[in-house]
Amino acid sequence: MLYSAADDPLWVPGTTVLRNLLDITDQETLDEAELALFLIRADEPLPAGKLDVAHYLSIHRHLFQDVYEWAGEIRSIRVGKAGNWFCYPEYIQGNLARAFREYGDPDVVAELPPAEFARCTAHFLAEINAVHPFREGNGRTQLTFLTLLAANAGYAVNDGVLDPAEVLSAMIESFGGSEDRLAALILAYIS
Ligand SMILES: Nc1ncnc2c1ncn2[C@@H]1O[C@H](COP(=O)(O)OP(=O)(O)OP(=O)(O)O)[C@@H](O)[C@H]1O
């Protein structure tokens, strides 16, 4: 997805295309290859973990390992979308750890009634999105992690329910502080 970014050392020189392991230098070809390789990796068993920060990073690493050398690593430049600027790079580690700490033990959240699980998890995803730990691939990592949190809580999810445009607008609303629509989408996803 298109980012606003300051001059990015990760760009192919003279372009705004992210350097990649495939040596692709035009955005459309990269988008296609990235999506195809992501889909293959998303279909594989995901890395095991404790649903903690290390696990979150390992999922990004897994999903984007074929495309970006820095898969699984925290970004080092400031980025934003449509005027919403995400966390300064120097605060990502601390804010990511705080989001996980505030969410608490996923096994405890799993015991909450579904609407409460959805509300807590929406808040968590909104926080993670505001941190935006990676240079690219944040949305897909968020949704992949959501599937793990839902599975950990024993929910069989309704895959067709999460319409990308609705998730996007709910996520943008959450950035503005209103998490109700995101919580409603998660509740529908797990119901
Ligand atoms: N203007 C915005 N304000 C806040 N969050 C946004 C905005 N635009 C997009 N987002 C969120 O940013 C995330 C997308 O980040 P990124 O582009 O790094 O991920 P991606 O996986 O490459 O893209 P996508 O989620 O579009 O497939 C999504 O969660 C999306 O909802």
PDB file of C-alpha atoms and ligand atoms in Angstrom:
ATOM      1  CA  MET A   1       0.000   0.000   0.000  1.00  0.00           C
ATOM      2  CA  LEU A   2       1.262   3.495  -0.869  1.00  0.00           C
ATOM      3  CA  TYR A   3       3.129   5.252   1.905  1.00  0.00           C
ATOM      4  CA  SER A   4       4.279   8.745   2.557  1.00  0.00           C
ATOM      5  CA  ALA A   5       7.869   8.429   3.645  1.00  0.00           C
ATOM      6  CA  ALA A   6      10.870  10.599   3.967  1.00  0.00           C
ATOM      7  CA  ASP A   7      13.738   9.661   1.610  1.00  0.00           C
ATOM      8  CA  ASP A   8      14.016   5.970   2.182  1.00  0.00           C
ATOM      9  CA  PRO A   9      17.337   4.099   2.156  1.00  0.00           C
ATOM     10  CA  LEU A  10      15.306   0.977   1.360  1.00  0.00           C
ATOM     11  CA  TRP A  11      14.242   2.347  -2.017  1.00  0.00           C
ATOM     12  CA  VAL A  12      15.896   1.262  -5.262  1.00  0.00           C
ATOM     13  CA  PRO A  13      18.004   4.362  -6.044  1.00  0.00           C
ATOM     14  CA  GLY A  14      16.110   6.874  -8.194  1.00  0.00           C
ATOM     15  CA  THR A  15      12.721   5.218  -7.513  1.00  0.00           C
ATOM     16  CA  THR A  16      10.203   4.833  -4.694  1.00  0.00           C
ATOM     17  CA  VAL A  17      10.198   1.042  -5.139  1.00  0.00           C
ATOM     18  CA  LEU A  18      11.381  -0.910  -2.114  1.00  0.00           C
ATOM     19  CA  ARG A  19      14.561  -2.861  -2.742  1.00  0.00           C
ATOM     20  CA  ASN A  20      13.692  -6.521  -2.799  1.00  0.00           C
ATOM     21  CA  LEU A  21      15.195  -9.958  -3.025  1.00  0.00           C
ATOM     22  CA  LEU A  22      13.730 -10.370  -6.497  1.00  0.00           C
ATOM     23  CA  ASP A  23      15.598  -7.338  -7.896  1.00  0.00           C
ATOM     24  CA  ILE A  24      12.343  -5.914  -9.217  1.00  0.00           C
ATOM     25  CA  THR A  25      12.472  -2.192  -9.911  1.00  0.00           C
ATOM     26  CA  ASP A  26       8.920  -1.315 -10.916  1.00  0.00           C
ATOM     27  CA  GLN A  27       6.082  -1.061  -8.431  1.00  0.00           C
ATOM     28  CA  GLU A  28       3.411  -2.960 -10.322  1.00  0.00           C
ATOM     29  CA  THR A  29       5.610  -6.016 -10.857  1.00  0.00           C
ATOM     30  CA  LEU A  30       6.714  -5.889  -7.237  1.00  0.00           C
ATOM     31  CA  ASP A  31       3.113  -5.640  -5.989  1.00  0.00           C
ATOM     32  CA  GLU A  32       2.155  -8.710  -8.020  1.00  0.00           C
ATOM     33  CA  ALA A  33       5.171 -10.775  -6.956  1.00  0.00           C
ATOM     34  CA  GLU A  34       4.857  -9.716  -3.318  1.00  0.00           C
ATOM     35  CA  LEU A  35       1.205 -10.715  -3.229  1.00  0.00           C
ATOM     36  CA  ALA A  36       1.799 -14.073  -4.908  1.00  0.00           C
ATOM     37  CA  LEU A  37       4.672 -14.972  -2.566  1.00  0.00           C
ATOM     38  CA  PHE A  38       2.758 -13.717   0.467  1.00  0.00           C
ATOM     39  CA  LEU A  39      -0.211 -15.942  -0.423  1.00  0.00           C
ATOM     40  CA  ILE A  40       2.013 -19.002  -0.679  1.00  0.00           C
ATOM     41  CA  ARG A  41       3.604 -18.299   2.709  1.00  0.00           C
ATOM     42  CA  ALA A  42       0.234 -17.457   4.306  1.00  0.00           C
ATOM     43  CA  ASP A  43      -0.978 -20.888   3.265  1.00  0.00           C
ATOM     44  CA  GLU A  44       1.895 -22.633   5.031  1.00  0.00           C
ATOM     45  CA  PRO A  45       1.857 -23.457   8.739  1.00  0.00           C
ATOM     46  CA  LEU A  46       2.755 -20.241  10.576  1.00  0.00           C
ATOM     47  CA  PRO A  47       5.682 -20.053  12.976  1.00  0.00           C
ATOM     48  CA  ALA A  48       4.773 -21.274  16.441  1.00  0.00           C
ATOM     49  CA  GLY A  49       5.080 -18.842  19.314  1.00  0.00           C
ATOM     50  CA  LYS A  50       3.649 -17.380  22.476  1.00  0.00           C
ATOM     51  CA  LEU A  51       1.488 -14.708  20.820  1.00  0.00           C
ATOM     52  CA  ASP A  52       4.000 -12.148  22.021  1.00  0.00           C
ATOM     53  CA  VAL A  53       6.119  -9.491  20.309  1.00  0.00           C
ATOM     54  CA  ALA A  54       8.722 -12.035  19.162  1.00  0.00           C
ATOM     55  CA  HIS A  55       5.950 -14.123  17.647  1.00  0.00           C
ATOM     56  CA  TYR A  56       4.500 -11.070  15.876  1.00  0.00           C
ATOM     57  CA  LEU A  57       7.874 -10.274  14.299  1.00  0.00           C
ATOM     58  CA  SER A  58       8.370 -13.912  13.294  1.00  0.00           C
ATOM     59  CA  ILE A  59       5.047 -13.910  11.464  1.00  0.00           C
ATOM     60  CA  HIS A  60       6.035 -10.895   9.385  1.00  0.00           C
ATOM     61  CA  ARG A  61       9.361 -12.605   8.736  1.00  0.00           C
ATOM     62  CA  HIS A  62       7.579 -15.743   7.575  1.00  0.00           C
ATOM     63  CA  LEU A  63       5.099 -13.946   5.325  1.00  0.00           C
ATOM     64  CA  PHE A  64       7.604 -11.662   3.594  1.00  0.00           C
ATOM     65  CA  GLN A  65      10.842 -13.678   3.754  1.00  0.00           C
ATOM     66  CA  ASP A  66      10.910 -14.204  -0.021  1.00  0.00           C
ATOM     67  CA  VAL A  67      10.556 -10.534  -0.840  1.00  0.00           C
ATOM     68  CA  TYR A  68      12.361  -8.335   1.686  1.00  0.00           C
ATOM     69  CA  GLU A  69      15.678  -8.861   3.403  1.00  0.00           C
ATOM     70  CA  TRP A  70      14.315  -6.911   6.374  1.00  0.00           C
ATOM     71  CA  ALA A  71      11.255  -9.143   6.839  1.00  0.00           C
ATOM     72  CA  GLY A  72      10.554  -9.429  10.558  1.00  0.00           C
ATOM     73  CA  GLU A  73      12.582  -6.327  11.371  1.00  0.00           C
ATOM     74  CA  ILE A  74      11.349  -3.044  12.752  1.00  0.00           C
ATOM     75  CA  ARG A  75      11.429  -0.115  10.321  1.00  0.00           C
ATOM     76  CA  SER A  76      13.955   2.679  10.742  1.00  0.00           C
ATOM     77  CA  ILE A  77      12.275   5.565   8.940  1.00  0.00           C
ATOM     78  CA  ARG A  78       9.122   7.535   9.657  1.00  0.00           C
ATOM     79  CA  VAL A  79       6.054   6.553   7.591  1.00  0.00           C
ATOM     80  CA  GLY A  80       2.434   7.581   7.350  1.00  0.00           C
ATOM     81  CA  LYS A  81      -0.657   7.096   5.218  1.00  0.00           C
ATOM     82  CA  ALA A  82      -3.104   9.737   4.038  1.00  0.00           C
ATOM     83  CA  GLY A  83      -1.862  12.263   6.562  1.00  0.00           C
ATOM     84  CA  ASN A  84      -1.791   9.822   9.490  1.00  0.00           C
ATOM     85  CA  TRP A  85       1.791   9.460  10.659  1.00  0.00           C
ATOM     86  CA  PHE A  86       2.684   6.316  12.541  1.00  0.00           C
ATOM     87  CA  CYS A  87       5.027   5.893  15.504  1.00  0.00           C
ATOM     88  CA  TYR A  88       8.502   7.414  15.336  1.00  0.00           C
ATOM     89  CA  PRO A  89      10.950   4.555  14.650  1.00  0.00           C
ATOM     90  CA  GLU A  90      12.832   5.139  17.905  1.00  0.00           C
ATOM     91  CA  TYR A  91       9.659   4.463  19.927  1.00  0.00           C
ATOM     92  CA  ILE A  92       8.428   1.394  18.016  1.00  0.00           C
ATOM     93  CA  GLN A  93      10.011  -1.220  20.235  1.00  0.00           C
ATOM     94  CA  GLY A  94       8.682   0.361  23.423  1.00  0.00           C
ATOM     95  CA  ASN A  95       5.199   1.003  22.061  1.00  0.00           C
ATOM     96  CA  LEU A  96       4.920  -2.455  20.564  1.00  0.00           C
ATOM     97  CA  ALA A  97       5.883  -3.988  23.907  1.00  0.00           C
ATOM     98  CA  ARG A  98       3.335  -1.733  25.631  1.00  0.00           C
ATOM     99  CA  ALA A  99       0.526  -2.799  23.250  1.00  0.00           C
ATOM    100  CA  PHE A 100       1.212  -6.468  24.005  1.00  0.00           C
ATOM    101  CA  ARG A 101       1.542  -5.800  27.741  1.00  0.00           C
ATOM    102  CA  GLU A 102      -1.761  -3.925  27.826  1.00  0.00           C
ATOM    103  CA  TYR A 103      -3.524  -6.674  25.877  1.00  0.00           C
ATOM    104  CA  GLY A 104      -2.283  -9.039  28.545  1.00  0.00           C
ATOM    105  CA  ASP A 105      -2.199 -12.812  28.502  1.00  0.00           C
ATOM    106  CA  PRO A 106      -4.034 -13.974  25.340  1.00  0.00           C
ATOM    107  CA  ASP A 107      -5.266 -17.014  27.259  1.00  0.00           C
ATOM    108  CA  VAL A 108      -7.036 -14.677  29.694  1.00  0.00           C
ATOM    109  CA  VAL A 109      -8.517 -12.536  26.894  1.00  0.00           C
ATOM    110  CA  ALA A 110      -9.672 -15.803  25.307  1.00  0.00           C
ATOM    111  CA  GLU A 111     -11.948 -16.450  28.283  1.00  0.00           C
ATOM    112  CA  LEU A 112     -13.847 -13.165  27.874  1.00  0.00           C
ATOM    113  CA  PRO A 113     -17.338 -13.148  26.333  1.00  0.00           C
ATOM    114  CA  PRO A 114     -17.110 -12.751  22.523  1.00  0.00           C
ATOM    115  CA  ALA A 115     -18.088  -9.053  22.455  1.00  0.00           C
ATOM    116  CA  GLU A 116     -15.482  -8.278  25.087  1.00  0.00           C
ATOM    117  CA  PHE A 117     -12.858 -10.369  23.279  1.00  0.00           C
ATOM    118  CA  ALA A 118     -13.664  -8.381  20.121  1.00  0.00           C
ATOM    119  CA  ARG A 119     -13.428  -5.024  21.928  1.00  0.00           C
ATOM    120  CA  CYS A 120     -10.058  -5.825  23.559  1.00  0.00           C
ATOM    121  CA  THR A 121      -8.647  -7.279  20.364  1.00  0.00           C
ATOM    122  CA  ALA A 122      -9.842  -4.273  18.316  1.00  0.00           C
ATOM    123  CA  HIS A 123      -8.059  -1.959  20.738  1.00  0.00           C
ATOM    124  CA  PHE A 124      -4.920  -4.080  20.502  1.00  0.00           C
ATOM    125  CA  LEU A 125      -4.952  -4.097  16.680  1.00  0.00           C
ATOM    126  CA  ALA A 126      -5.622  -0.343  16.599  1.00  0.00           C
ATOM    127  CA  GLU A 127      -2.574   0.191  18.819  1.00  0.00           C
ATOM    128  CA  ILE A 128      -0.420  -2.107  16.706  1.00  0.00           C
ATOM    129  CA  ASN A 129      -1.556  -0.268  13.587  1.00  0.00           C
ATOM    130  CA  ALA A 130      -0.663   3.093  15.130  1.00  0.00           C
ATOM    131  CA  VAL A 131       2.789   1.690  15.907  1.00  0.00           C
ATOM    132  CA  HIS A 132       3.084   0.216  12.377  1.00  0.00           C
ATOM    133  CA  PRO A 133       6.276  -1.681  13.142  1.00  0.00           C
ATOM    134  CA  PHE A 134       7.204  -2.652   9.589  1.00  0.00           C
ATOM    135  CA  ARG A 135       8.067  -0.705   6.481  1.00  0.00           C
ATOM    136  CA  GLU A 136       5.460  -2.725   4.537  1.00  0.00           C
ATOM    137  CA  GLY A 137       3.146  -5.647   5.260  1.00  0.00           C
ATOM    138  CA  ASN A 138       1.571  -4.305   8.449  1.00  0.00           C
ATOM    139  CA  GLY A 139      -2.054  -4.897   7.474  1.00  0.00           C
ATOM    140  CA  ARG A 140      -1.469  -8.488   6.440  1.00  0.00           C
ATOM    141  CA  THR A 141       0.502  -9.218   9.592  1.00  0.00           C
ATOM    142  CA  GLN A 142      -2.265  -7.681  11.719  1.00  0.00           C
ATOM    143  CA  LEU A 143      -4.933  -9.852  10.125  1.00  0.00           C
ATOM    144  CA  THR A 144      -2.781 -12.979  10.296  1.00  0.00           C
ATOM    145  CA  PHE A 145      -2.196 -12.347  13.989  1.00  0.00           C
ATOM    146  CA  LEU A 146      -5.924 -11.829  14.466  1.00  0.00           C
ATOM    147  CA  THR A 147      -6.542 -15.316  13.072  1.00  0.00           C
ATOM    148  CA  LEU A 148      -4.065 -16.702  15.631  1.00  0.00           C
ATOM    149  CA  LEU A 149      -5.690 -14.840  18.521  1.00  0.00           C
ATOM    150  CA  ALA A 150      -9.120 -16.074  17.416  1.00  0.00           C
ATOM    151  CA  ALA A 151      -7.878 -19.652  17.044  1.00  0.00           C
ATOM    152  CA  ASN A 152      -6.236 -19.462  20.469  1.00  0.00           C
ATOM    153  CA  ALA A 153      -9.611 -18.464  21.876  1.00  0.00           C
ATOM    154  CA  GLY A 154     -11.252 -21.425  20.164  1.00  0.00           C
ATOM    155  CA  TYR A 155     -13.234 -19.468  17.589  1.00  0.00           C
ATOM    156  CA  ALA A 156     -13.905 -20.884  14.145  1.00  0.00           C
ATOM    157  CA  VAL A 157     -13.707 -17.721  12.053  1.00  0.00           C
ATOM    158  CA  ASN A 158     -15.877 -16.575   9.144  1.00  0.00           C
ATOM    159  CA  ASP A 159     -13.260 -15.892   6.524  1.00  0.00           C
ATOM    160  CA  GLY A 160     -15.539 -14.100   4.067  1.00  0.00           C
ATOM    161  CA  VAL A 161     -16.618 -11.510   6.622  1.00  0.00           C
ATOM    162  CA  LEU A 162     -13.554  -9.287   6.631  1.00  0.00           C
ATOM    163  CA  ASP A 163     -14.097  -7.093   3.592  1.00  0.00           C
ATOM    164  CA  PRO A 164     -10.777  -5.286   2.897  1.00  0.00           C
ATOM    165  CA  ALA A 165     -12.431  -1.899   2.301  1.00  0.00           C
ATOM    166  CA  GLU A 166     -14.410  -2.168   5.536  1.00  0.00           C
ATOM    167  CA  VAL A 167     -11.350  -3.226   7.510  1.00  0.00           C
ATOM    168  CA  LEU A 168      -9.440  -0.294   6.040  1.00  0.00           C
ATOM    169  CA  SER A 169     -12.067   2.282   6.952  1.00  0.00           C
ATOM    170  CA  ALA A 170     -12.571   0.779  10.425  1.00  0.00           C
ATOM    171  CA  MET A 171      -8.809   0.842  10.965  1.00  0.00           C
ATOM    172  CA  ILE A 172      -8.611   4.478   9.866  1.00  0.00           C
ATOM    173  CA  GLU A 173     -11.449   5.308  12.272  1.00  0.00           C
ATOM    174  CA  SER A 174      -9.548   3.535  15.036  1.00  0.00           C
ATOM    175  CA  PHE A 175      -6.581   5.770  14.327  1.00  0.00           C
ATOM    176  CA  GLY A 176      -8.901   8.681  15.085  1.00  0.00           C
ATOM    177  CA  GLY A 177      -9.836   7.046  18.388  1.00  0.00           C
ATOM    178  CA  SER A 178     -13.097   5.285  17.510  1.00  0.00           C
ATOM    179  CA  GLU A 179     -12.682   1.513  17.720  1.00  0.00           C
ATOM    180  CA  ASP A 180     -16.355   0.487  17.648  1.00  0.00           C
ATOM    181  CA  ARG A 181     -16.472  -0.456  13.972  1.00  0.00           C
ATOM    182  CA  LEU A 182     -13.284  -2.470  14.206  1.00  0.00           C
ATOM    183  CA  ALA A 183     -14.678  -4.297  17.238  1.00  0.00           C
ATOM    184  CA  ALA A 184     -17.932  -4.985  15.346  1.00  0.00           C
ATOM    185  CA  LEU A 185     -15.995  -6.450  12.411  1.00  0.00           C
ATOM    186  CA  ILE A 186     -13.985  -8.690  14.719  1.00  0.00           C
ATOM    187  CA  LEU A 187     -17.143  -9.815  16.483  1.00  0.00           C
ATOM    188  CA  ALA A 188     -18.721 -10.736  13.132  1.00  0.00           C
ATOM    189  CA  TYR A 189     -15.490 -12.517  12.174  1.00  0.00           C
ATOM    190  CA  ILE A 190     -15.591 -14.760  15.248  1.00  0.00           C
ATOM    191  CA  SER A 191     -19.363 -15.252  15.467  1.00  0.00           C
TER     192      SER A 191
HETATM  193  N1  LIG B   1      -4.812   6.487   6.589  1.00  0.00           N
HETATM  194  C1  LIG B   1      -4.597   5.464   7.412  1.00  0.00           C
HETATM  195  N2  LIG B   1      -4.587   5.663   8.746  1.00  0.00           N
HETATM  196  C2  LIG B   1      -4.376   4.642   9.591  1.00  0.00           C
HETATM  197  N3  LIG B   1      -4.189   3.368   9.195  1.00  0.00           N
HETATM  198  C3  LIG B   1      -4.201   3.111   7.880  1.00  0.00           C
HETATM  199  C4  LIG B   1      -4.409   4.146   6.928  1.00  0.00           C
HETATM  200  N4  LIG B   1      -4.379   3.595   5.692  1.00  0.00           N
HETATM  201  C5  LIG B   1      -4.159   2.268   5.872  1.00  0.00           C
HETATM  202  N5  LIG B   1      -4.061   1.975   7.179  1.00  0.00           N
HETATM  203  C6  LIG B   1      -3.831   0.652   7.775  1.00  0.00           C
HETATM  204  O1  LIG B   1      -2.481   0.308   7.534  1.00  0.00           O
HETATM  205  C7  LIG B   1      -2.378  -1.108   7.367  1.00  0.00           C
HETATM  206  C8  LIG B   1      -1.683  -1.413   6.052  1.00  0.00           C
HETATM  207  O2  LIG B   1      -0.316  -1.247   6.237  1.00  0.00           O
HETATM  208  P1  LIG B   1       0.734  -1.781   5.145  1.00  0.00           P
HETATM  209  O3  LIG B   1       0.499  -1.111   3.847  1.00  0.00           O
HETATM  210  O4  LIG B   1       2.085  -1.744   5.766  1.00  0.00           O
HETATM  211  O5  LIG B   1       0.282  -3.290   5.078  1.00  0.00           O
HETATM  212  P2  LIG B   1       0.147  -4.215   3.823  1.00  0.00           P
HETATM  213  O6  LIG B   1      -0.128  -5.574   4.360  1.00  0.00           O
HETATM  214  O7  LIG B   1       1.348  -4.037   2.949  1.00  0.00           O
HETATM  215  O8  LIG B   1      -1.080  -3.588   3.058  1.00  0.00           O
HETATM  216  P3  LIG B   1      -2.608  -4.029   3.042  1.00  0.00           P
HETATM  217  O9  LIG B   1      -3.083  -4.130   4.475  1.00  0.00           O
HETATM  218  O10 LIG B   1      -3.254  -2.887   2.307  1.00  0.00           O
HETATM  219  O11 LIG B   1      -2.629  -5.350   2.309  1.00  0.00           O
HETATM  220  C9  LIG B   1      -3.800  -1.663   7.387  1.00  0.00           C
HETATM  221  O12 LIG B   1      -4.112  -2.149   8.677  1.00  0.00           O
HETATM  222  C10 LIG B   1      -4.627  -0.433   7.089  1.00  0.00           C
HETATM  223  O13 LIG B   1      -5.910  -0.552   7.638  1.00  0.00           O
END
